[in-house]
mmCIF file of C-alpha atoms in Angstrom:
data_model
loop_
_atom_site.group_PDB
_atom_site.id
_atom_site.type_symbol
_atom_site.label_atom_id
_atom_site.label_comp_id
_atom_site.label_asym_id
_atom_site.label_seq_id
_atom_site.Cartn_x
_atom_site.Cartn_y
_atom_site.Cartn_z
ATOM 1 C CA MET D 12 96.598 109.788 109.485
ATOM 2 C CA GLY D 13 93.432 111.733 108.773
ATOM 3 C CA CYS D 14 89.755 111.231 109.389
ATOM 4 C CA TYR D 15 86.975 110.687 106.926
ATOM 5 C CA PRO D 16 84.830 113.806 107.488
ATOM 6 C CA ALA D 17 82.177 112.047 109.609
ATOM 7 C CA ARG D 18 82.785 111.587 113.324
ATOM 8 C CA ILE D 19 79.567 109.956 114.506
ATOM 9 C CA TRP D 20 78.346 110.564 118.022
ATOM 10 C CA ALA D 21 76.845 108.216 120.577
ATOM 11 C CA ARG D 22 73.877 109.106 122.789
ATOM 12 C CA ALA D 23 73.725 112.780 123.662
ATOM 13 C CA GLY D 24 75.315 113.392 127.040
ATOM 14 C CA SER D 25 76.676 109.862 127.392
ATOM 15 C CA LEU D 26 79.635 109.576 129.750
ATOM 16 C CA ASP D 27 80.478 105.944 129.045
ATOM 17 C CA TYR D 28 80.298 105.613 125.270
ATOM 18 C CA THR D 29 82.795 103.417 123.428
ATOM 19 C CA THR D 30 84.926 104.985 120.709
ATOM 20 C CA VAL D 31 85.230 102.675 117.710
ATOM 21 C CA VAL D 32 88.164 103.631 115.491
ATOM 22 C CA LEU D 33 87.873 101.939 112.088
ATOM 23 C CA ILE D 34 90.703 101.738 109.553
ATOM 24 C CA HIS D 35 89.792 100.955 105.952
ATOM 25 C CA GLY D 36 91.351 98.433 103.607
ATOM 26 C CA PHE D 37 92.878 98.292 100.112
ATOM 27 C CA ALA D 38 91.501 100.861 97.623
ATOM 28 C CA TRP D 39 88.525 101.806 99.835
ATOM 29 C CA HIS D 40 88.718 104.720 102.256
ATOM 30 C CA GLY D 41 86.772 105.507 105.437
ATOM 31 C CA GLY D 42 83.603 106.260 103.536
ATOM 32 C CA ILE D 43 83.069 102.517 103.154
ATOM 33 C CA PHE D 44 81.901 102.443 106.801
ATOM 34 C CA GLN D 45 79.228 105.136 106.353
ATOM 35 C CA HIS D 46 76.277 102.734 106.635
ATOM 36 C CA MET D 47 77.249 102.066 110.244
ATOM 37 C CA SER D 48 76.696 105.690 111.219
ATOM 38 C CA PRO D 49 72.927 105.542 111.931
ATOM 39 C CA PHE D 50 73.473 102.855 114.571
ATOM 40 C CA ALA D 51 76.060 104.690 116.680
ATOM 41 C CA GLU D 52 73.550 106.218 119.071
ATOM 42 C CA GLN D 53 71.687 102.932 119.551
ATOM 43 C CA TYR D 54 74.889 101.161 120.592
ATOM 44 C CA ASN D 55 76.294 104.067 122.616
ATOM 45 C CA ALA D 56 79.319 104.254 120.335
ATOM 46 C CA ARG D 57 81.304 107.048 118.829
ATOM 47 C CA LEU D 58 82.530 106.080 115.363
ATOM 48 C CA ILE D 59 85.705 107.509 113.889
ATOM 49 C CA PHE D 60 86.634 106.491 110.360
ATOM 50 C CA VAL D 61 90.371 106.847 109.806
ATOM 51 C CA ASN D 62 91.829 107.465 106.369
ATOM 52 C CA ARG D 63 95.350 106.140 106.075
ATOM 53 C CA ARG D 64 98.156 108.078 104.423
ATOM 54 C CA ASP D 65 97.834 108.434 100.623
ATOM 55 C CA TYR D 66 94.032 108.440 100.937
ATOM 56 C CA PRO D 67 91.682 111.473 100.856
ATOM 57 C CA ASP D 68 91.779 113.849 103.847
ATOM 58 C CA SER D 69 95.105 112.420 105.015
ATOM 59 C CA ASP D 70 98.698 113.443 104.333
ATOM 60 C CA PRO D 71 100.454 111.577 101.521
ATOM 61 C CA TYR D 72 103.558 109.551 102.205
ATOM 62 C CA ASP D 73 106.710 111.512 101.486
ATOM 63 C CA THR D 74 109.610 110.410 99.301
ATOM 64 C CA ASP D 75 111.497 108.752 102.167
ATOM 65 C CA ASP D 76 108.403 106.750 103.125
ATOM 66 C CA HIS D 77 107.958 105.488 99.569
ATOM 67 C CA LYS D 78 111.630 104.532 99.334
ATOM 68 C CA LEU D 79 111.110 102.091 102.205
ATOM 69 C CA LEU D 80 108.496 100.248 100.140
ATOM 70 C CA VAL D 81 110.562 99.893 96.977
ATOM 71 C CA PRO D 82 112.266 96.472 96.654
ATOM 72 C CA SER D 83 115.934 96.864 97.529
ATOM 73 C CA GLY D 84 117.415 93.386 97.732
ATOM 74 C CA GLU D 85 118.477 92.188 101.142
ATOM 75 C CA ASP D 86 117.403 95.474 102.758
ATOM 76 C CA THR D 87 113.754 95.103 101.727
ATOM 77 C CA ALA D 88 112.543 93.209 104.799
ATOM 78 C CA ARG D 89 114.233 95.644 107.185
ATOM 79 C CA ASN D 90 112.847 98.633 105.298
ATOM 80 C CA ILE D 91 109.289 97.283 105.284
ATOM 81 C CA ARG D 92 109.508 96.607 109.023
ATOM 82 C CA THR D 93 110.794 100.138 109.571
ATOM 83 C CA PHE D 94 107.871 101.451 107.515
ATOM 84 C CA MET D 95 105.373 99.509 109.639
ATOM 85 C CA ASP D 96 107.038 100.522 112.902
ATOM 86 C CA GLN D 97 106.638 104.157 111.823
ATOM 87 C CA ARG D 98 102.963 103.566 111.012
ATOM 88 C CA ALA D 99 102.452 102.039 114.457
ATOM 89 C CA VAL D 100 103.929 105.136 116.116
ATOM 90 C CA GLU D 101 101.673 107.359 113.990
ATOM 91 C CA LEU D 102 98.581 105.392 114.927
ATOM 92 C CA VAL D 103 99.418 105.307 118.635
ATOM 93 C CA ASP D 104 100.062 109.067 118.543
ATOM 94 C CA PHE D 105 96.738 109.534 116.741
ATOM 95 C CA LEU D 106 94.849 107.534 119.378
ATOM 96 C CA GLU D 107 96.518 109.454 122.199
ATOM 97 C CA LEU D 108 95.560 112.713 120.472
ATOM 98 C CA LEU D 109 91.935 111.545 120.261
ATOM 99 C CA VAL D 110 91.940 110.717 123.959
ATOM 100 C CA GLU D 111 93.282 114.153 124.857
ATOM 101 C CA ASP D 112 91.398 116.340 122.398
ATOM 102 C CA LEU D 113 88.018 114.616 122.575
ATOM 103 C CA LYS D 114 88.163 113.773 126.299
ATOM 104 C CA LEU D 115 87.205 110.172 125.649
ATOM 105 C CA PRO D 116 85.741 108.104 128.505
ATOM 106 C CA ARG D 117 88.142 105.608 130.020
ATOM 107 C CA ALA D 118 87.505 101.911 129.594
ATOM 108 C CA LYS D 119 85.521 100.301 132.386
ATOM 109 C CA GLY D 120 84.439 96.747 131.851
ATOM 110 C CA SER D 121 82.499 96.497 128.595
ATOM 111 C CA SER D 122 81.915 100.233 128.138
ATOM 112 C CA GLY D 123 83.990 103.297 127.402
ATOM 113 C CA GLY D 124 87.497 103.214 126.021
ATOM 114 C CA ILE D 125 88.600 102.474 122.471
ATOM 115 C CA VAL D 126 87.921 99.528 120.200
ATOM 116 C CA LEU D 127 90.533 99.680 117.430
ATOM 117 C CA VAL D 128 89.468 97.953 114.207
ATOM 118 C CA GLY D 129 91.531 97.160 111.119
ATOM 119 C CA TRP D 130 89.524 95.876 108.168
ATOM 120 C CA SER D 131 91.052 93.688 105.470
ATOM 121 C CA CYS D 132 94.660 94.587 104.631
ATOM 122 C CA SER D 133 94.691 97.133 107.465
ATOM 123 C CA GLY D 134 94.958 94.200 109.821
ATOM 124 C CA VAL D 135 98.706 94.707 109.434
ATOM 125 C CA PHE D 136 98.345 98.143 111.038
ATOM 126 C CA ILE D 137 96.708 96.422 114.015
ATOM 127 C CA THR D 138 99.471 93.839 114.360
ATOM 128 C CA ALA D 139 102.030 96.646 114.061
ATOM 129 C CA VAL D 140 100.370 98.534 116.912
ATOM 130 C CA LEU D 141 100.102 95.406 119.080
ATOM 131 C CA ALA D 142 103.776 94.665 118.491
ATOM 132 C CA TYR D 143 104.679 98.245 119.385
ATOM 133 C CA LEU D 144 102.667 98.074 122.616
ATOM 134 C CA GLN D 145 104.761 95.095 123.697
ATOM 135 C CA THR D 146 108.156 96.456 122.708
ATOM 136 C CA MET D 147 107.610 100.038 123.911
ATOM 137 C CA PRO D 148 105.120 99.744 126.804
ATOM 138 C CA HIS D 149 106.604 102.729 128.644
ATOM 139 C CA LYS D 150 105.580 105.001 125.755
ATOM 140 C CA CYS D 151 101.957 103.827 125.803
ATOM 141 C CA HIS D 152 101.116 104.056 129.492
ATOM 142 C CA SER D 153 98.343 106.631 129.098
ATOM 143 C CA LEU D 154 96.782 104.864 126.115
ATOM 144 C CA ARG D 155 96.601 101.610 128.061
ATOM 145 C CA LYS D 156 93.885 103.149 130.213
ATOM 146 C CA TYR D 157 91.660 103.465 127.149
ATOM 147 C CA LEU D 158 92.451 100.745 124.624
ATOM 148 C CA ARG D 159 90.425 97.667 125.555
ATOM 149 C CA ARG D 160 90.010 95.696 122.337
ATOM 150 C CA ALA D 161 91.776 95.343 119.001
ATOM 151 C CA VAL D 162 89.841 93.756 116.147
ATOM 152 C CA LEU D 163 91.295 92.078 113.089
ATOM 153 C CA TYR D 164 88.180 92.401 110.955
ATOM 154 C CA ASP D 165 87.998 89.987 108.008
ATOM 155 C CA VAL D 166 91.755 90.039 107.506
ATOM 156 C CA PRO D 167 93.219 88.027 104.588
ATOM 157 C CA TYR D 168 95.671 85.201 105.238
ATOM 158 C CA HIS D 169 98.769 86.953 103.839
ATOM 159 C CA VAL D 170 98.413 89.905 106.229
ATOM 160 C CA LEU D 171 99.083 87.410 109.031
ATOM 161 C CA GLY D 172 101.983 85.859 107.161
ATOM 162 C CA TYR D 173 100.338 82.601 106.105
ATOM 163 C CA SER D 174 100.970 80.797 102.844
ATOM 164 C CA PRO D 175 98.211 80.407 100.239
ATOM 165 C CA PRO D 176 96.617 77.065 99.364
ATOM 166 C CA SER D 177 98.270 75.015 96.632
ATOM 167 C CA VAL D 178 95.726 76.341 94.127
ATOM 168 C CA SER D 179 94.517 79.943 94.387
ATOM 169 C CA TYR D 180 93.315 82.929 92.379
ATOM 170 C CA HIS D 181 93.585 86.701 92.619
ATOM 171 C CA PRO D 182 92.511 89.197 89.929
ATOM 172 C CA MET D 183 95.506 91.433 90.670
ATOM 173 C CA THR D 184 97.772 88.709 89.256
ATOM 174 C CA ASP D 185 95.457 87.506 86.486
ATOM 175 C CA PRO D 186 97.570 87.522 83.277
ATOM 176 C CA LYS D 187 94.425 87.823 81.158
ATOM 177 C CA LEU D 188 93.683 91.283 82.581
ATOM 178 C CA SER D 189 95.386 94.618 81.976
ATOM 179 C CA ALA D 190 96.469 96.724 84.980
ATOM 180 C CA PRO D 191 93.325 98.945 84.939
ATOM 181 C CA GLU D 192 91.114 95.885 84.402
ATOM 182 C CA ARG D 193 92.711 94.171 87.392
ATOM 183 C CA LEU D 194 91.700 96.954 89.769
ATOM 184 C CA GLN D 195 88.111 96.968 88.531
ATOM 185 C CA ALA D 196 87.926 93.172 88.605
ATOM 186 C CA PHE D 197 89.383 93.166 92.099
ATOM 187 C CA ALA D 198 86.642 95.474 93.398
ATOM 188 C CA ALA D 199 83.877 93.194 92.076
ATOM 189 C CA TRP D 200 85.622 89.968 93.136
ATOM 190 C CA VAL D 201 86.498 91.045 96.657
ATOM 191 C CA SER D 202 82.943 92.294 97.318
ATOM 192 C CA GLY D 203 81.275 89.059 96.202
ATOM 193 C CA TYR D 204 79.475 86.416 98.236
ATOM 194 C CA PHE D 205 81.113 83.000 98.006
ATOM 195 C CA ASN D 206 79.858 79.559 98.934
ATOM 196 C CA HIS D 207 82.813 77.908 100.654
ATOM 197 C CA GLY D 208 80.885 74.973 101.997
ATOM 198 C CA ARG D 209 79.929 74.402 105.591
ATOM 199 C CA ALA D 210 82.106 76.496 107.938
ATOM 200 C CA GLY D 211 84.535 77.234 105.115
ATOM 201 C CA THR D 212 85.684 73.633 104.787
ATOM 202 C CA SER D 213 86.069 74.063 101.019
ATOM 203 C CA LEU D 214 87.095 77.124 99.074
ATOM 204 C CA GLU D 215 85.445 78.742 96.063
ATOM 205 C CA LEU D 216 88.346 80.664 94.557
ATOM 206 C CA LYS D 217 86.935 82.721 91.732
ATOM 207 C CA GLN D 218 83.183 82.678 91.121
ATOM 208 C CA PRO D 219 80.909 84.592 93.532
ATOM 209 C CA LEU D 220 77.235 83.779 93.941
ATOM 210 C CA LEU D 221 74.739 85.462 91.633
ATOM 211 C CA ASP D 222 72.463 86.078 94.616
ATOM 212 C CA PRO D 223 73.339 87.990 96.685
ATOM 213 C CA GLN D 224 75.245 89.884 94.039
ATOM 214 C CA PRO D 225 78.679 91.435 94.783
ATOM 215 C CA THR D 226 78.288 94.489 96.973
ATOM 216 C CA ILE D 227 79.888 96.870 94.491
ATOM 217 C CA LEU D 228 77.228 95.970 91.911
ATOM 218 C CA SER D 229 74.555 97.212 94.300
ATOM 219 C CA MET D 230 76.296 100.584 94.715
ATOM 220 C CA SER D 231 75.402 103.598 92.645
ATOM 221 C CA ASP D 232 78.150 105.552 90.923
ATOM 222 C CA VAL D 233 77.793 108.239 93.581
ATOM 223 C CA GLU D 234 78.153 105.686 96.379
ATOM 224 C CA GLN D 235 81.257 104.208 94.782
ATOM 225 C CA GLN D 236 82.780 107.649 94.417
ATOM 226 C CA SER D 237 82.105 108.284 98.115
ATOM 227 C CA CYS D 238 84.368 105.471 99.271
ATOM 228 C CA LEU D 239 86.565 104.086 96.445
ATOM 229 C CA HIS D 240 90.103 105.395 95.928
ATOM 230 C CA LEU D 241 92.181 103.284 93.564
ATOM 231 C CA GLY D 242 95.502 105.173 93.544
ATOM 232 C CA PRO D 243 97.378 103.399 96.380
ATOM 233 C CA GLY D 244 96.412 100.035 94.887
ATOM 234 C CA ALA D 245 97.655 100.860 91.391
ATOM 235 C CA PRO D 246 101.133 99.815 90.158
ATOM 236 C CA GLY D 247 103.684 101.792 92.166
ATOM 237 C CA GLY D 248 101.058 102.674 94.775
ATOM 238 C CA SER D 249 101.893 102.428 98.467
ATOM 239 C CA ASP D 250 99.299 99.778 99.338
ATOM 240 C CA LEU D 251 100.212 97.496 96.457
ATOM 241 C CA MET D 252 103.931 97.707 97.257
ATOM 242 C CA LEU D 253 103.328 97.155 100.977
ATOM 243 C CA MET D 254 101.065 94.140 100.469
ATOM 244 C CA THR D 255 103.393 92.585 97.897
ATOM 245 C CA GLU D 256 106.731 93.116 99.627
ATOM 246 C CA GLY D 257 105.490 92.696 103.195
ATOM 247 C CA ALA D 258 104.139 89.229 102.455
ATOM 248 C CA ARG D 259 106.994 88.201 100.133
ATOM 249 C CA HIS D 260 109.727 89.031 102.653
ATOM 250 C CA GLY D 261 108.042 87.600 105.752
ATOM 251 C CA VAL D 262 107.508 90.933 107.491
ATOM 252 C CA PHE D 263 103.806 90.316 108.101
ATOM 253 C CA ALA D 264 104.547 86.969 109.752
ATOM 254 C CA LEU D 265 107.056 88.621 112.088
ATOM 255 C CA LEU D 266 104.610 91.396 112.981
ATOM 256 C CA LYS D 267 101.930 88.819 113.768
ATOM 257 C CA ALA D 268 104.312 86.888 116.023
ATOM 258 C CA ASP D 269 105.406 90.036 117.846
ATOM 259 C CA ALA D 270 101.776 91.104 118.190
ATOM 260 C CA LEU D 271 100.124 87.901 119.379
ATOM 261 C CA TYR D 272 102.772 86.102 121.442
ATOM 262 C CA LEU D 273 103.468 87.541 124.864
ATOM 263 C CA LYS D 274 107.044 88.298 125.756
ATOM 264 C CA PRO D 275 108.462 87.623 129.231
ATOM 265 C CA GLY D 276 108.419 90.618 131.544
ATOM 266 C CA ILE D 277 105.953 92.646 129.473
ATOM 267 C CA VAL D 278 102.778 93.607 131.303
ATOM 268 C CA ASP D 279 99.487 93.413 129.490
ATOM 269 C CA GLU D 280 97.935 96.529 128.049
ATOM 270 C CA THR D 281 94.233 96.311 128.775
ATOM 271 C CA PRO D 282 93.002 98.787 131.392
ATOM 272 C CA VAL D 283 91.446 97.631 134.621
ATOM 273 C CA ASP D 284 88.340 99.122 136.155
ATOM 274 C CA ASP D 285 89.725 101.645 138.649
ATOM 275 C CA ALA D 286 86.806 100.980 140.978
ATOM 276 C CA LYS D 287 88.170 97.480 141.575
ATOM 277 C CA LEU D 288 91.580 98.749 142.681
ATOM 278 C CA LYS D 289 92.428 99.424 146.283
ATOM 279 C CA PRO D 290 93.974 102.856 146.892
ATOM 280 C CA ASN D 291 97.496 101.513 147.423
ATOM 281 C CA ASP D 292 97.424 98.727 144.865
ATOM 282 C CA ASP D 293 99.974 98.659 142.092
ATOM 283 C CA LEU D 294 98.453 98.995 138.648
ATOM 284 C CA VAL D 295 98.399 95.415 137.404
ATOM 285 C CA GLU D 296 96.563 95.399 134.115
ATOM 286 C CA LYS D 297 94.615 92.688 132.401
ATOM 287 C CA GLU D 298 95.477 91.465 128.961
ATOM 288 C CA LEU D 299 94.346 93.409 125.922
ATOM 289 C CA GLU D 300 91.720 91.377 124.102
ATOM 290 C CA VAL D 301 92.277 90.651 120.433
ATOM 291 C CA VAL D 302 89.330 89.604 118.272
ATOM 292 C CA TYR D 303 89.615 88.013 114.843
ATOM 293 C CA LEU D 304 86.217 88.596 113.236
ATOM 294 C CA TRP D 305 85.744 86.791 109.923
ATOM 295 C CA CYS D 306 82.868 86.549 107.458
ATOM 296 C CA ASP D 307 82.197 83.100 106.085
ATOM 297 C CA GLN D 308 81.025 84.204 102.622
ATOM 298 C CA SER D 309 83.985 86.491 102.023
ATOM 299 C CA VAL D 310 86.480 85.880 99.249
ATOM 300 C CA TRP D 311 88.581 82.760 99.986
ATOM 301 C CA GLU D 312 91.501 84.683 101.508
ATOM 302 C CA MET D 313 89.555 85.372 104.717
ATOM 303 C CA PRO D 314 88.242 81.886 105.628
ATOM 304 C CA TRP D 315 91.662 80.506 104.712
ATOM 305 C CA GLY D 316 93.242 82.979 107.125
ATOM 306 C CA ALA D 317 90.748 82.109 109.878
ATOM 307 C CA ARG D 318 91.507 78.412 109.454
ATOM 308 C CA ALA D 319 95.264 79.042 109.570
ATOM 309 C CA LEU D 320 94.994 81.199 112.706
ATOM 310 C CA GLN D 321 92.833 78.618 114.478
ATOM 311 C CA SER D 322 95.401 75.961 113.654
ATOM 312 C CA GLU D 323 98.311 78.088 114.853
ATOM 313 C CA LEU D 324 96.637 78.979 118.141
ATOM 314 C CA GLY D 325 95.776 75.337 118.733
ATOM 315 C CA GLU D 326 99.408 74.397 118.235
ATOM 316 C CA ALA D 327 100.518 77.214 120.553
ATOM 317 C CA ARG D 328 98.275 75.860 123.297
ATOM 318 C CA LYS D 329 99.767 72.390 122.884
ATOM 319 C CA LEU D 330 103.267 73.837 123.189
ATOM 320 C CA ARG D 331 102.162 76.130 126.056
ATOM 321 C CA LYS D 332 103.366 79.218 124.232
ATOM 322 C CA PRO D 333 101.847 82.291 125.897
ATOM 323 C CA THR D 334 99.616 84.363 123.636
ATOM 324 C CA ARG D 335 97.320 87.298 124.093
ATOM 325 C CA SER D 336 93.674 86.648 124.799
ATOM 326 C CA ILE D 337 92.536 85.981 121.215
ATOM 327 C CA LYS D 338 88.905 85.317 120.330
ATOM 328 C CA ILE D 339 87.880 84.101 116.878
ATOM 329 C CA LYS D 340 84.327 85.104 115.918
ATOM 330 C CA GLN D 341 82.538 83.974 112.769
ATOM 331 C CA MET D 342 79.823 85.956 111.005
ATOM 332 C CA ARG D 343 77.547 83.603 109.074
ATOM 333 C CA TRP D 344 76.058 84.669 105.730
ATOM 334 C CA ALA D 345 78.279 87.743 105.544
ATOM 335 C CA ASN D 346 80.801 88.866 102.938
ATOM 336 C CA HIS D 347 83.874 91.079 103.036
ATOM 337 C CA PHE D 348 81.668 94.188 102.875
ATOM 338 C CA ALA D 349 79.380 93.246 105.741
ATOM 339 C CA HIS D 350 79.705 96.762 107.177
ATOM 340 C CA TRP D 351 78.012 98.063 104.000
ATOM 341 C CA ASP D 352 75.395 95.328 103.613
ATOM 342 C CA GLN D 353 74.813 94.460 107.299
ATOM 343 C CA PRO D 354 76.120 97.494 109.209
ATOM 344 C CA GLU D 355 74.188 97.104 112.460
ATOM 345 C CA ARG D 356 75.262 93.499 112.783
ATOM 346 C CA VAL D 357 78.909 94.408 112.300
ATOM 347 C CA LEU D 358 78.804 97.205 114.881
ATOM 348 C CA ARG D 359 77.196 94.842 117.364
ATOM 349 C CA ALA D 360 79.867 92.230 116.659
ATOM 350 C CA LEU D 361 82.662 94.774 117.252
ATOM 351 C CA LEU D 362 81.228 95.851 120.592
ATOM 352 C CA THR D 363 79.763 92.710 122.122
ATOM 353 C CA ASP D 364 81.631 90.165 124.217
ATOM 354 C CA SER D 365 79.386 87.404 122.904
ATOM 355 C CA ASP D 366 80.507 84.871 120.314
ATOM 356 C CA LEU D 367 77.039 84.981 118.760
ATOM 357 C CA VAL D 368 77.214 87.580 115.972
#
C-alpha cells in the first residue's frame, strides 16, 4: 500500500486529532478525496489517502498475486480468499506502521484514534480487515488501542455478497459498448445522480438526472487526470478480476459474514478510554463500531446494498445472532462522489456519532 502524496494535518499542535484513513474505489485513486483536505483542520482530523496496489505511488501486485485472481476452476474461491487475507495483513501492517511512525493519538471516546474508511469496491478491504481482527486478535493487540470505527462508505451490493435485483444494468457488461467505451461509460454512469424514489424504494437503473449532472462531467481534464486511473479496471486488471471472481464465487459473502458476525470467545476490538479503567482492571474492550454510510442518489447498486444489509441485520436480530455494533447512515441528496461534490458533509458524517448527516 502507498499513500497519495497529500497527508493533511489537523489543527496545529492538536493532541487528540482523529486520523481518517481513506481507501479509494474502482479506477479512481486517492486523489478523488482531495476536496476534503481543506476541512481537516476544522474537524480536527488528519486525512491519509491510501492508494491500493496497482495504483500510482503504490507497489504493483507481483506475478504470484495476479495468479490468485485468475479463474482456476474449483481453486478460484480459495485463491481469492487467500488474496484478500493477504491484503488484510498488508492493511493492518500499514495502520500499525502509521501508529508507530506518526505517533498517532490513541482513541478516547469520540476523539483520537483511527477511522478506517473503504469507499465503493474497497468495502471488501474493510470486511477483510474486520474478519482478520476476529480470527487473529493476538496479532492486532496494539492496533486495537487506536482503531475505533470502520466505515463501509457507499459500498455496492456485490461487495457484501448480495444478489442483484431481477432486472439490472451495468455499463461494464453492456454488449453495445466496446471495452474502452465501457470504462468511459462506467465513469459517467457511476458518478451520476439518480432518482430512486423516496428512501430508495424504487431503482433507476441506467439514466442519471440531468441536474445535477454526473460528477465527472463537472471535472476538468486536469482534475480527472489527478484522480482517475483506469488500468486495474481494464480487462485483465486486478480490480476487474477481483470484483468479478470474488462476487461470482461467494468470497465476498463469506468475508462479510466473518467480518460482521461475532464469533464465540473473541473479544471486541474497539479501545476503551484508559481513564475509565481502574489500575488493576483487566483490559475488557468495547466493540468496534462499523458504519455503513450510503448515499441515496448513488447508482442503484448502493441503495440496493443498503436495503439488503438492513434486511439481513433485521433477520439476525430476530434469530438472536450476535453481530458487531453496526450503524446504517443515509446521506440524502448525495451521489457516489459525495466526497468530491459535498466534501465537508462527508467528513462530518465519517467523524460524527450522530445519525443526522
